[in-house]
Tab-separated table of C-alpha atoms and ligand atoms in Angstrom:
chain	number	residue	atom	x	y	z
A	4	MET	CA	0.013	0.074	0.014
A	5	LYS	CA	2.650	2.350	0.954
A	6	THR	CA	4.685	1.595	-2.159
A	7	THR	CA	1.654	2.220	-4.378
A	8	LEU	CA	1.102	5.591	-2.708
A	9	SER	CA	4.626	6.780	-3.292
A	10	ILE	CA	4.583	5.596	-6.854
A	11	THR	CA	1.336	7.708	-7.302
A	12	ALA	CA	3.018	10.652	-5.723
A	13	VAL	CA	6.039	10.383	-8.089
A	14	LEU	CA	3.938	10.089	-11.067
A	15	ALA	CA	1.838	13.087	-9.996
A	16	THR	CA	4.939	15.211	-9.519
A	17	ALA	CA	6.315	14.175	-12.941
A	18	ALA	CA	3.014	15.042	-14.561
A	19	GLY	CA	3.039	18.395	-12.767
A	20	ALA	CA	6.587	19.211	-13.995
A	21	LEU	CA	5.776	18.286	-17.647
A	22	ALA	CA	2.623	20.397	-17.459
A	23	GLU	CA	4.759	23.300	-16.434
A	24	ASN	CA	6.304	23.434	-19.848
A	25	ILE	CA	3.040	24.469	-21.348
A	26	THR	CA	2.740	28.361	-21.457
A	27	ILE	CA	-0.045	29.466	-19.171
A	28	PRO	CA	-1.455	31.931	-19.607
A	29	ALA	CA	-1.345	31.343	-23.216
A	30	THR	CA	0.077	34.260	-25.143
A	31	ASN	CA	-0.661	33.445	-28.913
A	32	GLY	CA	-3.559	31.046	-28.780
A	33	SER	CA	-1.665	27.890	-30.051
A	34	LEU	CA	-2.230	24.577	-28.644
A	35	PRO	CA	0.449	22.193	-27.313
A	36	ALA	CA	1.521	19.226	-29.565
A	37	ALA	CA	-0.268	15.957	-28.682
A	38	GLY	CA	1.389	13.004	-27.017
A	39	ALA	CA	0.418	9.414	-27.040
A	40	ASN	CA	-2.889	9.894	-25.277
A	41	GLY	CA	-3.881	12.842	-27.606
A	42	CYS	CA	-2.775	15.510	-25.075
A	43	ALA	CA	0.426	17.169	-23.984
A	44	PRO	CA	2.448	15.555	-21.212
A	45	GLY	CA	0.700	15.837	-17.960
A	46	TYR	CA	-2.682	16.336	-19.540
A	47	TYR	CA	-5.421	13.742	-19.940
A	48	PRO	CA	-8.338	13.672	-22.390
A	49	GLY	CA	-11.967	14.272	-21.472
A	50	SER	CA	-15.239	15.323	-22.985
A	51	ASP	CA	-18.387	17.046	-21.712
A	52	THR	CA	-21.818	17.710	-23.308
A	53	VAL	CA	-24.591	19.854	-22.067
A	54	LEU	CA	-27.992	19.577	-23.856
A	55	PHE	CA	-30.490	22.271	-23.111
A	56	THR	CA	-33.716	23.627	-24.593
A	57	VAL	CA	-35.110	27.069	-24.181
A	58	PRO	CA	-38.726	27.929	-24.983
A	59	TYR	CA	-37.785	30.873	-27.321
A	60	THR	CA	-37.364	31.098	-30.982
A	61	TYR	CA	-34.000	30.649	-32.799
A	62	GLN	CA	-34.040	34.316	-33.769
A	63	GLN	CA	-34.464	35.346	-30.222
A	64	VAL	CA	-31.541	33.083	-29.195
A	65	LEU	CA	-29.488	34.539	-31.964
A	66	SER	CA	-30.024	38.018	-30.625
A	67	ILE	CA	-28.254	36.863	-27.436
A	68	ILE	CA	-25.523	34.607	-28.662
A	69	GLY	CA	-25.002	35.737	-32.307
A	70	ASN	CA	-22.150	38.176	-31.725
A	71	TYR	CA	-18.836	36.325	-30.962
A	72	THR	CA	-17.428	39.101	-28.801
A	73	ASN	CA	-20.627	39.784	-26.793
A	74	LEU	CA	-20.387	37.357	-24.018
A	75	THR	CA	-22.753	39.083	-21.568
A	76	TRP	CA	-24.889	35.799	-21.589
A	77	SER	CA	-21.802	33.918	-20.586
A	78	GLY	CA	-20.866	36.167	-17.637
A	79	SER	CA	-18.362	38.547	-19.283
A	80	PRO	CA	-19.184	42.171	-18.668
A	81	PRO	CA	-20.125	44.382	-21.603
A	82	ASN	CA	-17.054	45.393	-23.803
A	83	SER	CA	-14.591	43.124	-21.785
A	84	VAL	CA	-13.967	40.798	-24.770
A	85	THR	CA	-11.557	41.877	-27.609
A	86	THR	CA	-10.820	40.316	-31.028
A	87	ASN	CA	-8.237	40.455	-33.753
A	88	ASN	CA	-11.161	40.603	-36.310
A	89	SER	CA	-12.181	44.209	-35.965
A	90	GLN	CA	-14.026	44.136	-39.269
A	91	ALA	CA	-16.485	41.593	-37.949
A	92	LEU	CA	-17.295	43.853	-35.018
A	93	THR	CA	-19.313	45.863	-37.473
A	94	THR	CA	-20.373	43.195	-40.005
A	95	ASN	CA	-21.069	40.513	-37.296
A	96	ASP	CA	-19.619	38.066	-39.877
A	97	TRP	CA	-17.365	35.872	-37.821
A	98	THR	CA	-14.872	33.717	-39.671
A	99	PRO	CA	-12.385	30.922	-38.968
A	100	GLY	CA	-9.118	32.187	-37.550
A	101	THR	CA	-10.805	34.863	-35.634
A	102	ALA	CA	-9.891	34.845	-31.999
A	103	ARG	CA	-11.527	36.432	-29.017
A	104	PHE	CA	-9.542	37.383	-25.840
A	105	TYR	CA	-10.758	38.043	-22.269
A	106	ASP	CA	-9.699	37.774	-18.685
A	107	ILE	CA	-11.891	36.290	-16.129
A	108	SER	CA	-11.410	34.775	-12.708
A	109	GLY	CA	-7.609	34.916	-13.166
A	110	ALA	CA	-7.677	32.945	-16.382
A	111	HIS	CA	-6.637	34.538	-19.665
A	112	VAL	CA	-8.882	33.123	-22.395
A	113	ILE	CA	-8.091	32.901	-26.047
A	114	GLU	CA	-10.689	31.135	-28.227
A	115	THR	CA	-10.045	30.835	-31.976
A	116	ILE	CA	-12.894	29.977	-34.396
A	117	THR	CA	-12.462	26.837	-36.489
A	118	THR	CA	-16.095	26.624	-37.770
A	119	TYR	CA	-18.786	29.276	-37.839
A	120	SER	CA	-22.208	29.005	-39.510
A	121	LYS	CA	-25.188	31.215	-38.689
A	122	PRO	CA	-27.926	30.796	-41.310
A	123	ALA	CA	-31.247	32.696	-40.654
A	124	THR	CA	-33.143	29.380	-40.395
A	125	GLY	CA	-30.543	27.657	-38.180
A	126	PRO	CA	-28.769	25.639	-37.093
A	127	TYR	CA	-26.136	27.851	-35.516
A	128	VAL	CA	-22.828	26.053	-35.334
A	129	GLU	CA	-19.840	27.498	-33.779
A	130	ILE	CA	-16.596	25.629	-32.950
A	131	HIS	CA	-13.489	27.184	-31.519
A	132	THR	CA	-10.222	26.059	-29.879
A	133	LEU	CA	-9.410	27.079	-26.300
A	134	ALA	CA	-5.811	27.940	-25.481
A	135	PRO	CA	-4.275	26.481	-22.365
A	136	LEU	CA	-5.543	28.216	-19.123
A	137	THR	CA	-5.578	27.543	-15.435
A	138	VAL	CA	-8.613	27.773	-13.153
A	139	ALA	CA	-6.677	28.203	-9.903
A	140	ALA	CA	-9.760	27.946	-7.705
A	141	ALA	CA	-10.233	24.422	-8.936
A	142	ASN	CA	-6.521	23.553	-9.234
A	143	VAL	CA	-6.937	22.484	-12.900
A	144	SER	CA	-5.471	23.451	-16.200
A	145	PHE	CA	-6.949	22.577	-19.545
A	146	TYR	CA	-7.213	23.423	-23.339
A	147	SER	CA	-9.286	22.270	-26.126
A	148	ASP	CA	-9.136	21.808	-29.974
A	149	PHE	CA	-12.996	21.415	-30.101
A	150	ASP	CA	-15.264	23.633	-27.972
A	151	GLY	CA	-18.556	23.636	-29.881
A	152	GLN	CA	-22.135	25.016	-29.764
A	153	VAL	CA	-25.033	24.008	-31.967
A	154	TRP	CA	-28.480	25.687	-31.511
A	155	LYS	CA	-31.308	24.642	-33.625
A	156	PRO	CA	-35.084	25.480	-33.795
A	157	ILE	CA	-37.442	22.681	-32.667
A	158	CYS	CA	-41.169	22.556	-31.787
A	159	ASN	CA	-42.306	24.171	-35.025
A	160	GLY	CA	-39.863	27.016	-34.352
A	161	GLN	CA	-41.207	27.815	-30.991
A	162	ALA	CA	-38.302	26.494	-29.028
A	163	THR	CA	-34.507	26.158	-29.473
A	164	TRP	CA	-32.325	23.265	-28.561
A	165	SER	CA	-28.604	23.503	-27.756
A	166	ASN	CA	-25.587	21.155	-27.652
A	167	PHE	CA	-22.538	22.392	-25.930
A	168	THR	CA	-19.731	19.726	-26.437
A	169	ILE	CA	-16.187	20.213	-25.593
A	170	ASN	CA	-13.258	17.708	-26.139
A	171	TYR	CA	-10.538	18.816	-23.839
A	172	CYS	CA	-7.076	17.956	-22.391
A	173	ALA	CA	-6.709	18.580	-18.632
A	174	THR	CA	-4.339	18.033	-15.728
A	175	ASN	CA	-7.252	16.480	-14.072
A	176	ALA	CA	-10.003	15.409	-16.528
A	177	THR	CA	-12.663	14.844	-13.850
A	178	THR	CA	-12.256	18.240	-12.296
A	179	ALA	CA	-12.134	20.009	-15.802
A	180	GLY	CA	-15.335	18.094	-16.812
A	181	GLN	CA	-17.094	19.412	-13.649
A	182	VAL	CA	-15.932	23.043	-14.211
A	183	LEU	CA	-16.840	22.949	-17.953
A	184	HIS	CA	-20.159	21.265	-17.346
A	185	MET	CA	-21.232	23.895	-14.833
A	186	LEU	CA	-20.051	26.794	-17.119
A	187	HIS	CA	-21.920	25.522	-20.078
A	188	SER	CA	-25.012	24.712	-18.122
A	189	THR	CA	-25.058	28.265	-16.693
A	190	ASP	CA	-24.470	29.683	-20.100
A	191	ALA	CA	-27.402	27.762	-21.674
A	192	MET	CA	-29.762	28.673	-18.823
A	193	THR	CA	-28.751	32.381	-18.913
A	194	VAL	CA	-29.850	32.454	-22.537
A	195	GLY	CA	-33.321	31.455	-21.432
A	196	THR	CA	-33.140	33.830	-18.448
A	197	PHE	CA	-32.302	36.713	-20.674
A	198	LEU	CA	-35.298	35.988	-22.882
A	199	GLY	CA	-37.792	35.810	-20.089
A	200	GLY	CA	-36.956	32.993	-17.829
A	201	GLN	CA	-39.559	30.467	-18.912
A	202	ASN	CA	-38.777	26.772	-18.536
A	203	PHE	CA	-39.194	24.367	-21.426
A	204	THR	CA	-41.412	21.382	-20.735
A	205	SER	CA	-42.660	20.076	-24.092
A	206	CYS	CA	-43.472	21.260	-27.576
A	207	GLY	CA	-47.176	20.854	-26.920
A	208	ALA	CA	-47.164	23.230	-24.017
A	209	LEU	CA	-45.947	26.075	-26.264
A	210	ALA	CA	-48.488	28.233	-28.222
A	211	GLY	CA	-48.026	27.162	-31.848
A	212	GLY	CA	-45.500	24.656	-30.761
A	213	ASN	CA	-47.263	21.814	-32.574
A	214	GLY	CA	-47.591	19.007	-29.928
A	215	THR	CA	-46.814	16.376	-32.634
A	216	ALA	CA	-43.249	17.661	-33.202
A	217	SER	CA	-41.235	16.025	-30.467
A	218	PRO	CA	-37.861	17.481	-29.587
A	219	SER	CA	-36.244	14.087	-29.964
A	220	ALA	CA	-37.087	14.204	-33.702
A	221	TYR	CA	-34.396	16.994	-33.889
A	222	GLY	CA	-31.655	15.118	-32.053
A	223	GLY	CA	-32.869	14.664	-28.546
A	224	GLY	CA	-32.130	16.807	-25.525
A	225	ASN	CA	-35.052	18.824	-24.280
A	226	GLY	CA	-33.733	20.385	-21.180
A	227	THR	CA	-35.864	18.164	-18.855
A	228	GLY	CA	-32.862	15.977	-17.738
A	229	SER	CA	-32.151	13.514	-20.544
A	230	SER	CA	-28.654	12.006	-20.304
A	231	GLY	CA	-25.786	12.815	-22.395
A	232	PRO	CA	-23.089	10.320	-23.690
A	233	SER	CA	-20.915	10.060	-20.621
A	234	ALA	CA	-21.186	10.114	-16.867
A	235	THR	CA	-20.069	13.720	-16.577
A	236	SER	CA	-22.411	14.911	-19.244
A	237	SER	CA	-25.918	14.651	-17.918
A	238	PRO	CA	-27.564	18.069	-17.762
A	239	ILE	CA	-28.178	19.400	-14.338
A	240	PRO	CA	-31.894	19.976	-13.956
A	241	TYR	CA	-32.876	23.556	-14.486
A	242	THR	CA	-33.409	25.158	-11.172
A	243	GLY	CA	-34.734	28.456	-12.523
A	244	ASP	CA	-31.968	30.835	-11.855
A	245	ALA	CA	-28.267	31.308	-11.053
A	246	VAL	CA	-28.778	31.119	-7.359
A	247	GLY	CA	-30.543	27.737	-7.698
A	248	ARG	CA	-27.603	26.641	-9.910
A	249	MET	CA	-25.112	27.502	-7.113
A	250	SER	CA	-27.051	25.537	-4.557
A	251	ASN	CA	-27.157	22.653	-6.996
A	252	MET	CA	-23.333	22.636	-7.252
A	253	LEU	CA	-23.058	22.661	-3.493
A	254	PHE	CA	-25.389	19.701	-3.357
A	255	THR	CA	-23.278	17.747	-5.778
A	256	GLY	CA	-20.177	18.446	-3.688
A	257	ALA	CA	-18.137	20.263	-6.345
A	258	VAL	CA	-17.441	23.066	-3.785
A	259	ALA	CA	-14.108	24.046	-5.271
A	260	THR	CA	-15.827	24.931	-8.540
A	261	VAL	CA	-18.362	27.156	-7.009
A	262	VAL	CA	-15.780	29.859	-6.525
A	263	VAL	CA	-15.262	30.174	-10.345
A	264	CYS	CA	-18.837	29.972	-11.278
A	265	VAL	CA	-19.540	33.533	-10.178
A	266	GLY	CA	-17.774	35.161	-12.947
A	267	MET	CA	-16.165	32.769	-15.423
A	268	SER	CA	-17.350	32.139	-18.952
A	269	MET	CA	-16.177	30.021	-21.804
B	11	NAG	C1	10.750	21.839	-20.594
B	11	NAG	O1	11.294	22.532	-21.810
B	11	NAG	C2	12.734	22.737	-21.721
B	11	NAG	C3	13.151	23.441	-22.929
B	11	NAG	O2	12.299	24.545	-23.122
B	11	NAG	C4	13.397	21.368	-21.570
B	11	NAG	O3	14.790	21.551	-21.491
B	11	NAG	C5	12.898	20.581	-20.410
B	11	NAG	O4	13.425	19.274	-20.450
B	11	NAG	C6	11.323	20.464	-20.473
B	11	NAG	N1	10.945	19.795	-19.280
B	11	NAG	C7	10.140	18.783	-19.237
B	11	NAG	C8	9.723	18.204	-17.997
B	11	NAG	O5	9.720	18.310	-20.427
B	12	NAG	C1	3.119	30.417	-29.710
B	12	NAG	O1	3.617	30.102	-28.456
B	12	NAG	C2	4.204	28.805	-28.207
B	12	NAG	C3	4.716	28.773	-26.718
B	12	NAG	O2	3.594	28.957	-26.017
B	12	NAG	C4	5.394	28.601	-29.251
B	12	NAG	O3	5.864	27.260	-28.994
B	12	NAG	C5	4.877	28.808	-30.660
B	12	NAG	O4	5.873	28.695	-31.495
B	12	NAG	C6	4.129	30.175	-30.841
B	12	NAG	N1	3.533	30.189	-32.090
B	12	NAG	C7	3.579	31.280	-32.805
B	12	NAG	C8	2.954	31.216	-34.262
B	12	NAG	O5	4.105	32.333	-32.506
B	13	NAG	C1	-6.166	35.698	-34.428
B	13	NAG	O1	-5.536	35.138	-33.386
B	13	NAG	C2	-5.522	33.767	-33.576
B	13	NAG	C3	-5.028	33.060	-32.210
B	13	NAG	O2	-3.821	33.730	-31.885
B	13	NAG	C4	-4.608	33.388	-34.767
B	13	NAG	O3	-4.555	32.004	-34.893
B	13	NAG	C5	-5.156	34.032	-35.966
B	13	NAG	O4	-4.240	33.849	-37.057
B	13	NAG	C6	-5.310	35.582	-35.833
B	13	NAG	N1	-6.045	36.174	-36.902
B	13	NAG	C7	-5.661	37.358	-37.421
B	13	NAG	C8	-6.523	37.786	-38.520
B	13	NAG	O5	-4.829	37.938	-36.897
B	14	NAG	C1	-24.805	42.330	-26.067
B	14	NAG	O1	-25.784	41.328	-26.036
B	14	NAG	C2	-26.933	41.736	-25.210
B	14	NAG	C3	-27.945	40.711	-25.201
B	14	NAG	O2	-27.309	39.452	-24.656
B	14	NAG	C4	-27.554	43.112	-25.648
B	14	NAG	O3	-28.478	43.448	-24.759
B	14	NAG	C5	-26.497	44.107	-25.763
B	14	NAG	O4	-26.872	45.328	-26.272
B	14	NAG	C6	-25.262	43.610	-26.564
B	14	NAG	N1	-24.170	44.596	-26.470
B	14	NAG	C7	-23.558	45.225	-27.588
B	14	NAG	C8	-22.479	46.221	-27.348
B	14	NAG	O5	-23.854	44.903	-28.692
B	15	NAG	C1	-20.551	42.837	-31.026
B	15	NAG	O1	-20.238	43.001	-29.759
B	15	NAG	C2	-19.208	43.936	-29.546
B	15	NAG	C3	-18.801	43.973	-28.087
B	15	NAG	O2	-19.898	43.759	-27.220
B	15	NAG	C4	-19.667	45.331	-30.005
B	15	NAG	O3	-18.610	46.226	-29.833
B	15	NAG	C5	-20.077	45.235	-31.447
B	15	NAG	O4	-20.513	46.446	-31.937
B	15	NAG	C6	-21.093	44.076	-31.634
B	15	NAG	N1	-21.309	44.070	-33.091
B	15	NAG	C7	-22.615	43.981	-33.548
B	15	NAG	C8	-22.668	43.893	-35.010
B	15	NAG	O5	-23.544	44.188	-32.909
B	16	NAG	C1	-3.311	20.120	-7.981
B	16	NAG	O1	-3.407	19.421	-9.144
B	16	NAG	C2	-2.176	18.677	-9.421
B	16	NAG	C3	-2.370	18.104	-10.864
B	16	NAG	O2	-3.561	17.368	-10.906
B	16	NAG	C4	-2.005	17.558	-8.387
B	16	NAG	O3	-0.835	16.992	-8.564
B	16	NAG	C5	-1.983	18.346	-7.024
B	16	NAG	O4	-1.909	17.450	-5.934
B	16	NAG	C6	-3.124	19.239	-6.745
B	16	NAG	N1	-3.022	20.059	-5.581
B	16	NAG	C7	-3.936	20.081	-4.618
B	16	NAG	C8	-3.606	20.979	-3.455
B	16	NAG	O5	-4.958	19.428	-4.710
B	17	NAG	C1	-23.613	16.938	-29.502
B	17	NAG	O1	-22.500	17.415	-30.260
B	17	NAG	C2	-21.478	16.473	-30.318
B	17	NAG	C3	-20.226	17.195	-31.107
B	17	NAG	O2	-20.548	17.631	-32.254
B	17	NAG	C4	-21.814	15.272	-31.021
B	17	NAG	O3	-20.840	14.362	-30.983
B	17	NAG	C5	-23.106	14.648	-30.228
B	17	NAG	O4	-23.512	13.555	-30.985
B	17	NAG	C6	-24.201	15.738	-30.130
B	17	NAG	N1	-25.290	15.163	-29.292
B	17	NAG	C7	-26.480	15.087	-29.695
B	17	NAG	C8	-27.416	14.436	-28.727
B	17	NAG	O5	-26.913	15.490	-30.839
B	18	NAG	C1	-8.928	14.867	-9.813
B	18	NAG	O1	-9.864	15.629	-8.984
B	18	NAG	C2	-10.765	14.757	-8.297
B	18	NAG	C3	-11.780	15.725	-7.714
B	18	NAG	O2	-12.408	16.457	-8.736
B	18	NAG	C4	-9.913	14.110	-7.257
B	18	NAG	O3	-10.851	13.317	-6.514
B	18	NAG	C5	-8.883	13.268	-7.837
B	18	NAG	O4	-8.124	12.657	-6.855
B	18	NAG	C6	-8.023	14.057	-8.746
B	18	NAG	N1	-7.135	13.264	-9.471
B	18	NAG	C7	-5.876	13.560	-9.598
B	18	NAG	C8	-5.000	12.580	-10.280
B	18	NAG	O5	-5.337	14.497	-8.996
B	19	NAG	C1	-38.606	26.698	-13.727
B	19	NAG	O1	-38.546	25.418	-13.123
B	19	NAG	C2	-38.140	25.497	-11.809
B	19	NAG	C3	-38.056	24.142	-11.174
B	19	NAG	O2	-37.440	23.229	-12.079
B	19	NAG	C4	-39.034	26.343	-10.940
B	19	NAG	O3	-38.624	26.464	-9.635
B	19	NAG	C5	-39.205	27.674	-11.523
B	19	NAG	O4	-40.173	28.508	-10.801
B	19	NAG	C6	-39.679	27.603	-12.971
B	19	NAG	N1	-39.811	28.924	-13.569
B	19	NAG	C7	-40.811	29.371	-14.143
B	19	NAG	C8	-40.775	30.754	-14.758
B	19	NAG	O5	-41.799	28.658	-14.284
B	20	NAG	C1	-37.290	14.649	-23.207
B	20	NAG	O1	-36.342	13.765	-23.874
B	20	NAG	C2	-36.347	12.495	-23.372
B	20	NAG	C3	-35.148	11.673	-24.130
B	20	NAG	O2	-34.571	12.538	-25.043
B	20	NAG	C4	-37.724	11.925	-23.550
B	20	NAG	O3	-37.703	10.585	-23.013
B	20	NAG	C5	-38.746	12.700	-22.819
B	20	NAG	O4	-40.010	12.205	-23.088
B	20	NAG	C6	-38.760	14.102	-23.435
B	20	NAG	N1	-39.578	14.937	-22.578
B	20	NAG	C7	-40.447	15.870	-23.136
B	20	NAG	C8	-41.340	16.605	-22.167
B	20	NAG	O5	-40.544	15.985	-24.354
B	21	NAG	C1	-47.607	19.601	-36.897
B	21	NAG	O1	-46.423	19.180	-37.479
B	21	NAG	C2	-46.682	18.016	-38.340
B	21	NAG	C3	-45.281	17.596	-38.861
B	21	NAG	O2	-44.440	18.728	-39.177
B	21	NAG	C4	-47.514	18.483	-39.568
B	21	NAG	O3	-47.726	17.434	-40.354
B	21	NAG	C5	-48.813	19.023	-38.901
B	21	NAG	O4	-49.678	19.502	-40.006
B	21	NAG	C6	-48.668	20.113	-37.959
B	21	NAG	N1	-49.912	20.478	-37.314
B	21	NAG	C7	-50.301	21.658	-37.019
B	21	NAG	C8	-51.627	21.882	-36.405
B	21	NAG	O5	-49.491	22.665	-37.430
């Protein structure tokens, strides 16, 4: 037993030393080279998905999320996000290679678009990379080559379904999954809160929602608690507001991450 413990300690120290060679905060948005496990030395792969439905139209949702440098719905104060695509600030036509930069909760965030599609009838598809950063309050560092969002109209256009999926590399994949799940759940709920705070229950409950059009016909995930693809990815039931969300985290025991949830977005 004692031997096992000391081997674990040595491995943890070695992983920490290797991880130190990755520049944090990132300065130029680039991602480290992948090792055998798909991640840089000292980092381990993980994935998290949040599926959530809001009872608002796709156009309403776009009015909240459709500007890459406006992250008020994700907890960043107005005008705190910068970009190296100044033209798109006016045209709102965001393109691959565009990065946004912001500092929040001690982390310097650089997110560079790899896919961006925003047709008027949906779906909205946005994928960006996430340069290495550290969330000190949760003692975890991570980065991502796929941090994606899809929003699509469902229920005869009366509701909008979302899929936040991130594939990441982290110094602790479990902790990173908890942090990212909380951030993305809060983001999705905040979109609904900004638009009036109603909960989604079913298509049939919406005026004009056409009770015959089931959310699952559009890819599942209706915000009522359906499971995602892995243990860390089941949506946390909507508790109505941010305060309820915090209580929820306390109940699940992820106390360390509560500190970051006040102001961090991603
Ligand atoms: C970190 O990088 C330096 C060179 O920049 C290298 O000499 C050193 O061996 C690296 N450390 C680890 C643990 O990989
Ligand atoms: C970006 O920074 C990393 C170190 O963090 C460096 O290895 C890489 O060469 C830089 N890339 C560019 C394009 O400057
Ligand atoms: C914007 O920044 C990202 C990340 O550093 C970089 O990959 C991209 O080339 C930059 N684009 C422009 C137009 O400067
Ligand atoms: C940012 O988006 C919010 C809606 O989420 C909107 O009220 C606000 O006017 C937008 N800010 C700018 C500068 O466009
Ligand atoms: C996008 O948001 C940024 C920052 O909030 C703002 O400066 C810019 O004017 C907005 N662009 C459009 C087209 O609304
Ligand atoms: C912080 O995380 C590193 C890497 O996962 C781990 O080796 C270390 O023990 C952690 N420190 C604390 C205080 O939990
Ligand atoms: C959510 O998006 C991810 C990444 O694109 C995809 O692999 C997954 O199948 C999607 N989940 C659902 C339920 O559509
Ligand atoms: C990862 O974090 C979890 C708590 O989120 C902790 O129980 C576990 O020991 C950590 N693993 C490592 C290798 O540090
Ligand atoms: C949304 O649902 C929660 C319970 O899941 C409830 O507490 C809250 O009052 C509901 N909000 C509205 C506007 O109905
Ligand atoms: C929500 O989705 C789950 C599975 O995706 C389904 O079993 C359930 O009936 C749906 N609930 C509503 C209210 O549509
Ligand atoms: C409900 O949707 C179905 C499938 O799209 C369609 O066939 C049907 O006519 C719609 N009913 C109403 C009342 O809009």
